[in-house]
Amino acid sequence: MNLIFLGAPGAGKGTQAEFVREKTGIPAISTGNMLREAVRNKTSAGLAAKEYMDRGDLVPDEVVVGILKDRIGEDDAGNGFILDGFPRNVRQAEILEEMGVDIDLVIEIHVPDEKICARMSGRRVCEKCGSSYHTEYKPAKIEGKCDLCGGDAVQRDDDKPETVLSRLKTYHEKTAPLKDFYAGKGKLKTVEGQELVDDTKRLTFEAIGC
Ligand code: AMP
């Protein structure tokens, strides 16, 4: 099964993608996590991506597509994958089709903009393994530490308020048109993001039927 998670920054698509990975064993592939790792490791993709990420813009398609192709070519993705954060514009969706990737279902996690800004301030991401937490909605067992690997769970640079506004603008201009793109193919299901992460999880599992 090939799934896509779509949603504004901070809507919780990454967290839901992880829940589905835990339940189904299908690997979750986050282009944002891979790009952040590339930036940390100062690879050529990372160096090309950094300035765009810092201002809340999309990284050029060829940079992201390069790392995505490598990742979905790995063994564990042979029986399907969950894409978290890709595609981010209609061109990337077309590239997926040109690659022969058949998408079964697109889950949009929908949260109104007003709620997003409040949520983002509490988000923490493990520097080592990329797991996400939220100070209020999904706290780590030990504040500031990742439950899974013990790495530092910190606020991402691009979760700072000024960058969040720019990322929301980018989402509405470039990513939101994907809703019509996939709705037109009968593949879109929208899940309303709830106050409690477990309630959203239940709705997400229902939508996927897993
Ligand atoms: P995310 O963790 O999914 O919110 O991604 C963080 C940042 O990485 C985004 O704001 C973009 O700058 C970049 N990014 C992630 N995925 C993509 C993509 N598919 N296309 C372009 N840029 C991306």
CSV table of C-alpha atoms and ligand atoms in Angstrom, one decimal:
chain,number,residue,atom,x,y,z
A,1,MET,CA,0.0,0.0,0.0
A,2,ASN,CA,1.3,3.5,-0.9
A,3,LEU,CA,0.0,6.3,1.1
A,4,ILE,CA,0.5,10.0,1.1
A,5,PHE,CA,0.1,12.3,4.2
A,6,LEU,CA,-0.8,15.9,3.3
A,7,GLY,CA,-1.3,18.7,5.7
A,8,ALA,CA,-0.2,22.2,6.7
A,9,PRO,CA,3.0,22.5,8.7
A,10,GLY,CA,2.1,21.7,12.3
A,11,ALA,CA,-1.1,19.8,11.4
A,12,GLY,CA,0.4,16.6,12.7
A,13,LYS,CA,0.8,14.7,9.5
A,14,GLY,CA,4.2,13.4,10.6
A,15,THR,CA,2.9,12.1,13.9
A,16,GLN,CA,0.0,10.3,12.2
A,17,ALA,CA,2.3,8.9,9.5
A,18,GLU,CA,4.4,7.4,12.4
A,19,PHE,CA,1.3,5.9,14.0
A,20,VAL,CA,0.4,4.2,10.8
A,21,ARG,CA,4.0,2.9,10.4
A,22,GLU,CA,3.9,1.5,13.9
A,23,LYS,CA,0.6,-0.2,13.3
A,24,THR,CA,1.2,-1.6,9.8
A,25,GLY,CA,5.0,-1.9,9.5
A,26,ILE,CA,4.9,0.1,6.3
A,27,PRO,CA,8.0,2.5,6.3
A,28,ALA,CA,7.2,6.2,6.7
A,29,ILE,CA,9.4,8.4,4.5
A,30,SER,CA,9.6,12.0,5.6
A,31,THR,CA,11.3,14.3,3.0
A,32,GLY,CA,11.6,17.0,5.7
A,33,ASN,CA,13.5,14.6,8.0
A,34,MET,CA,15.8,13.5,5.2
A,35,LEU,CA,16.5,17.1,4.2
A,36,ARG,CA,17.3,18.1,7.8
A,37,GLU,CA,19.7,15.2,8.0
A,38,ALA,CA,21.3,16.2,4.8
A,39,VAL,CA,21.7,19.7,6.1
A,40,ARG,CA,23.3,18.4,9.3
A,41,ASN,CA,25.7,16.2,7.3
A,42,LYS,CA,26.4,19.1,4.9
A,43,THR,CA,25.8,16.9,1.9
A,44,SER,CA,25.4,18.5,-1.5
A,45,ALA,CA,21.6,18.1,-1.3
A,46,GLY,CA,21.7,19.6,2.2
A,47,LEU,CA,23.8,22.6,1.1
A,48,ALA,CA,21.4,23.2,-1.7
A,49,ALA,CA,18.3,22.9,0.5
A,50,LYS,CA,19.3,24.9,3.6
A,51,GLU,CA,18.5,28.5,2.4
A,52,TYR,CA,15.1,27.5,1.2
A,53,MET,CA,14.2,25.7,4.4
A,54,ASP,CA,15.4,28.6,6.5
A,55,ARG,CA,13.0,30.9,4.9
A,56,GLY,CA,10.1,28.5,4.9
A,57,ASP,CA,10.1,27.9,1.1
A,58,LEU,CA,10.0,24.7,-0.8
A,59,VAL,CA,13.4,23.2,-1.7
A,60,PRO,CA,13.7,22.8,-5.6
A,61,ASP,CA,12.0,19.8,-7.0
A,62,GLU,CA,15.2,18.2,-8.4
A,63,VAL,CA,16.9,18.2,-5.0
A,64,VAL,CA,14.0,16.6,-3.2
A,65,VAL,CA,13.2,14.1,-5.9
A,66,GLY,CA,16.8,12.9,-5.9
A,67,ILE,CA,16.7,12.0,-2.3
A,68,LEU,CA,13.2,10.5,-2.5
A,69,LYS,CA,14.1,8.3,-5.4
A,70,ASP,CA,17.1,6.9,-3.5
A,71,ARG,CA,15.0,6.2,-0.5
A,72,ILE,CA,12.0,4.5,-2.1
A,73,GLY,CA,14.5,2.3,-4.0
A,74,GLU,CA,15.6,0.7,-0.7
A,75,ASP,CA,14.6,-2.8,0.2
A,76,ASP,CA,12.2,-2.0,3.0
A,77,ALA,CA,10.1,0.2,0.7
A,78,GLY,CA,9.5,-2.6,-1.8
A,79,ASN,CA,6.0,-3.5,-0.5
A,80,GLY,CA,4.8,0.0,-0.1
A,81,PHE,CA,5.5,3.3,1.8
A,82,ILE,CA,4.0,6.2,3.5
A,83,LEU,CA,5.1,9.5,2.1
A,84,ASP,CA,5.1,12.3,4.7
A,85,GLY,CA,5.7,15.7,3.1
A,86,PHE,CA,6.0,14.6,-0.5
A,87,PRO,CA,4.6,15.6,-2.9
A,88,ARG,CA,4.5,19.3,-1.9
A,89,ASN,CA,3.3,20.7,-5.2
A,90,VAL,CA,1.5,19.5,-8.3
A,91,ARG,CA,4.7,19.1,-10.3
A,92,GLN,CA,6.1,16.6,-7.7
A,93,ALA,CA,2.8,14.7,-7.8
A,94,GLU,CA,3.2,14.4,-11.6
A,95,ILE,CA,6.8,13.3,-11.1
A,96,LEU,CA,5.6,10.5,-8.8
A,97,GLU,CA,3.3,9.4,-11.6
A,98,GLU,CA,6.1,9.5,-14.2
A,99,MET,CA,8.1,7.3,-11.9
A,100,GLY,CA,5.3,4.7,-12.1
A,101,VAL,CA,4.4,5.1,-8.4
A,102,ASP,CA,0.7,4.2,-7.9
A,103,ILE,CA,-0.8,5.9,-4.9
A,104,ASP,CA,-3.7,4.1,-3.1
A,105,LEU,CA,-4.8,6.8,-0.8
A,106,VAL,CA,-4.0,10.4,0.2
A,107,ILE,CA,-4.9,11.4,3.8
A,108,GLU,CA,-5.2,15.1,4.5
A,109,ILE,CA,-4.8,16.0,8.2
A,110,HIS,CA,-6.8,19.3,8.3
A,111,VAL,CA,-6.2,21.9,11.1
A,112,PRO,CA,-7.4,25.5,10.7
A,113,ASP,CA,-4.5,28.1,10.4
A,114,GLU,CA,-5.5,29.8,13.7
A,115,LYS,CA,-4.8,26.6,15.6
A,116,ILE,CA,-1.5,25.8,13.7
A,117,CYS,CA,0.4,28.8,15.1
A,118,ALA,CA,-0.4,27.9,18.7
A,119,ARG,CA,0.5,24.3,18.1
A,120,MET,CA,3.9,25.0,16.5
A,121,SER,CA,5.3,26.7,19.5
A,122,GLY,CA,5.1,23.4,21.5
A,123,ARG,CA,6.5,21.1,18.8
A,124,ARG,CA,9.8,19.3,19.6
A,125,VAL,CA,11.7,17.1,17.3
A,126,CYS,CA,14.5,14.6,18.2
A,127,GLU,CA,17.8,15.8,16.7
A,128,LYS,CA,19.0,12.2,16.3
A,129,CYS,CA,16.1,10.1,15.0
A,130,GLY,CA,13.5,12.7,13.9
A,131,SER,CA,10.6,11.5,16.2
A,132,SER,CA,8.2,14.3,17.0
A,133,TYR,CA,6.8,15.4,20.4
A,134,HIS,CA,4.6,18.2,21.6
A,135,THR,CA,5.0,19.8,25.0
A,136,GLU,CA,1.2,19.7,25.5
A,137,TYR,CA,-0.3,17.1,23.2
A,138,LYS,CA,2.4,14.5,23.0
A,139,PRO,CA,5.0,15.1,25.7
A,140,ALA,CA,8.2,13.2,25.9
A,141,LYS,CA,8.5,11.1,29.1
A,142,ILE,CA,11.6,13.2,30.1
A,143,GLU,CA,11.2,16.8,28.9
A,144,GLY,CA,13.7,17.6,26.1
A,145,LYS,CA,14.7,13.9,25.6
A,146,CYS,CA,13.5,11.5,22.9
A,147,ASP,CA,11.6,8.5,24.3
A,148,LEU,CA,12.9,6.2,21.6
A,149,CYS,CA,16.6,7.0,21.3
A,150,GLY,CA,17.4,9.4,24.2
A,151,GLY,CA,18.5,12.2,21.8
A,152,ASP,CA,17.7,15.8,22.4
A,153,ALA,CA,14.2,16.8,21.5
A,154,VAL,CA,14.4,20.5,20.4
A,155,GLN,CA,12.4,23.2,18.6
A,156,ARG,CA,13.2,23.2,14.9
A,157,ASP,CA,14.6,26.4,13.5
A,158,ASP,CA,11.7,26.6,11.0
A,159,ASP,CA,9.1,26.2,13.8
A,160,LYS,CA,10.0,29.8,15.0
A,161,PRO,CA,6.9,32.0,14.6
A,162,GLU,CA,8.1,34.1,11.6
A,163,THR,CA,9.0,31.1,9.6
A,164,VAL,CA,5.8,29.3,10.5
A,165,LEU,CA,3.8,32.1,8.8
A,166,SER,CA,5.9,31.9,5.7
A,167,ARG,CA,5.5,28.0,5.6
A,168,LEU,CA,1.7,28.4,5.9
A,169,LYS,CA,1.7,30.8,3.0
A,170,THR,CA,3.8,28.3,1.0
A,171,TYR,CA,1.4,25.5,1.9
A,172,HIS,CA,-1.7,27.4,0.7
A,173,GLU,CA,-0.1,28.6,-2.5
A,174,LYS,CA,1.8,25.5,-3.6
A,175,THR,CA,0.7,22.4,-1.6
A,176,ALA,CA,-3.1,22.8,-1.1
A,177,PRO,CA,-3.8,22.5,-4.8
A,178,LEU,CA,-2.9,18.8,-4.4
A,179,LYS,CA,-6.2,18.3,-2.6
A,180,ASP,CA,-8.1,19.0,-5.9
A,181,PHE,CA,-5.4,17.0,-7.8
A,182,TYR,CA,-6.0,13.8,-5.7
A,183,ALA,CA,-9.8,14.5,-5.1
A,184,GLY,CA,-10.2,14.4,-8.8
A,185,LYS,CA,-8.8,10.9,-8.9
A,186,GLY,CA,-11.0,9.8,-6.0
A,187,LYS,CA,-8.0,9.3,-3.7
A,188,LEU,CA,-8.4,12.0,-1.1
A,189,LYS,CA,-9.7,11.5,2.4
A,190,THR,CA,-9.7,14.4,4.9
A,191,VAL,CA,-9.3,13.8,8.7
A,192,GLU,CA,-10.1,16.7,11.0
A,193,GLY,CA,-7.2,17.1,13.4
A,194,GLN,CA,-8.5,16.8,17.0
A,195,GLU,CA,-7.3,18.4,20.2
A,196,LEU,CA,-6.1,15.0,21.4
A,197,VAL,CA,-3.6,13.2,19.2
A,198,ASP,CA,-5.1,9.8,20.0
A,199,ASP,CA,-8.5,11.0,18.7
A,200,THR,CA,-6.9,12.0,15.4
A,201,LYS,CA,-5.1,8.7,15.4
A,202,ARG,CA,-8.4,6.8,15.6
A,203,LEU,CA,-9.9,8.8,12.8
A,204,THR,CA,-6.8,8.3,10.7
A,205,PHE,CA,-6.9,4.5,11.2
A,206,GLU,CA,-10.6,4.5,10.3
A,207,ALA,CA,-9.9,6.5,7.1
A,208,ILE,CA,-7.2,4.0,6.0
A,209,GLY,CA,-9.0,0.9,7.3
A,210,CYS,CA,-6.0,-0.3,9.3
B,1,AMP,P1,8.5,19.2,6.9
B,1,AMP,O1,9.3,18.6,8.0
B,1,AMP,O2,7.8,18.2,6.0
B,1,AMP,O3,7.6,20.3,7.4
B,1,AMP,O4,9.6,19.9,5.9
B,1,AMP,C1,10.4,20.9,6.4
B,1,AMP,C2,11.0,21.7,5.2
B,1,AMP,O5,11.7,20.9,4.3
B,1,AMP,C3,9.9,22.4,4.3
B,1,AMP,O6,9.5,23.6,4.9
B,1,AMP,C4,10.6,22.5,3.0
B,1,AMP,O7,11.5,23.6,3.0
B,1,AMP,C5,11.4,21.3,2.9
B,1,AMP,N1,10.7,20.2,2.3
B,1,AMP,C6,10.2,19.0,2.8
B,1,AMP,N2,9.6,18.2,1.9
B,1,AMP,C7,9.7,18.9,0.7
B,1,AMP,C8,9.2,18.6,-0.6
B,1,AMP,N3,8.6,17.5,-0.9
B,1,AMP,N4,9.5,19.6,-1.6
B,1,AMP,C9,10.2,20.7,-1.3
B,1,AMP,N5,10.6,21.0,0.0
B,1,AMP,C10,10.4,20.1,1.0
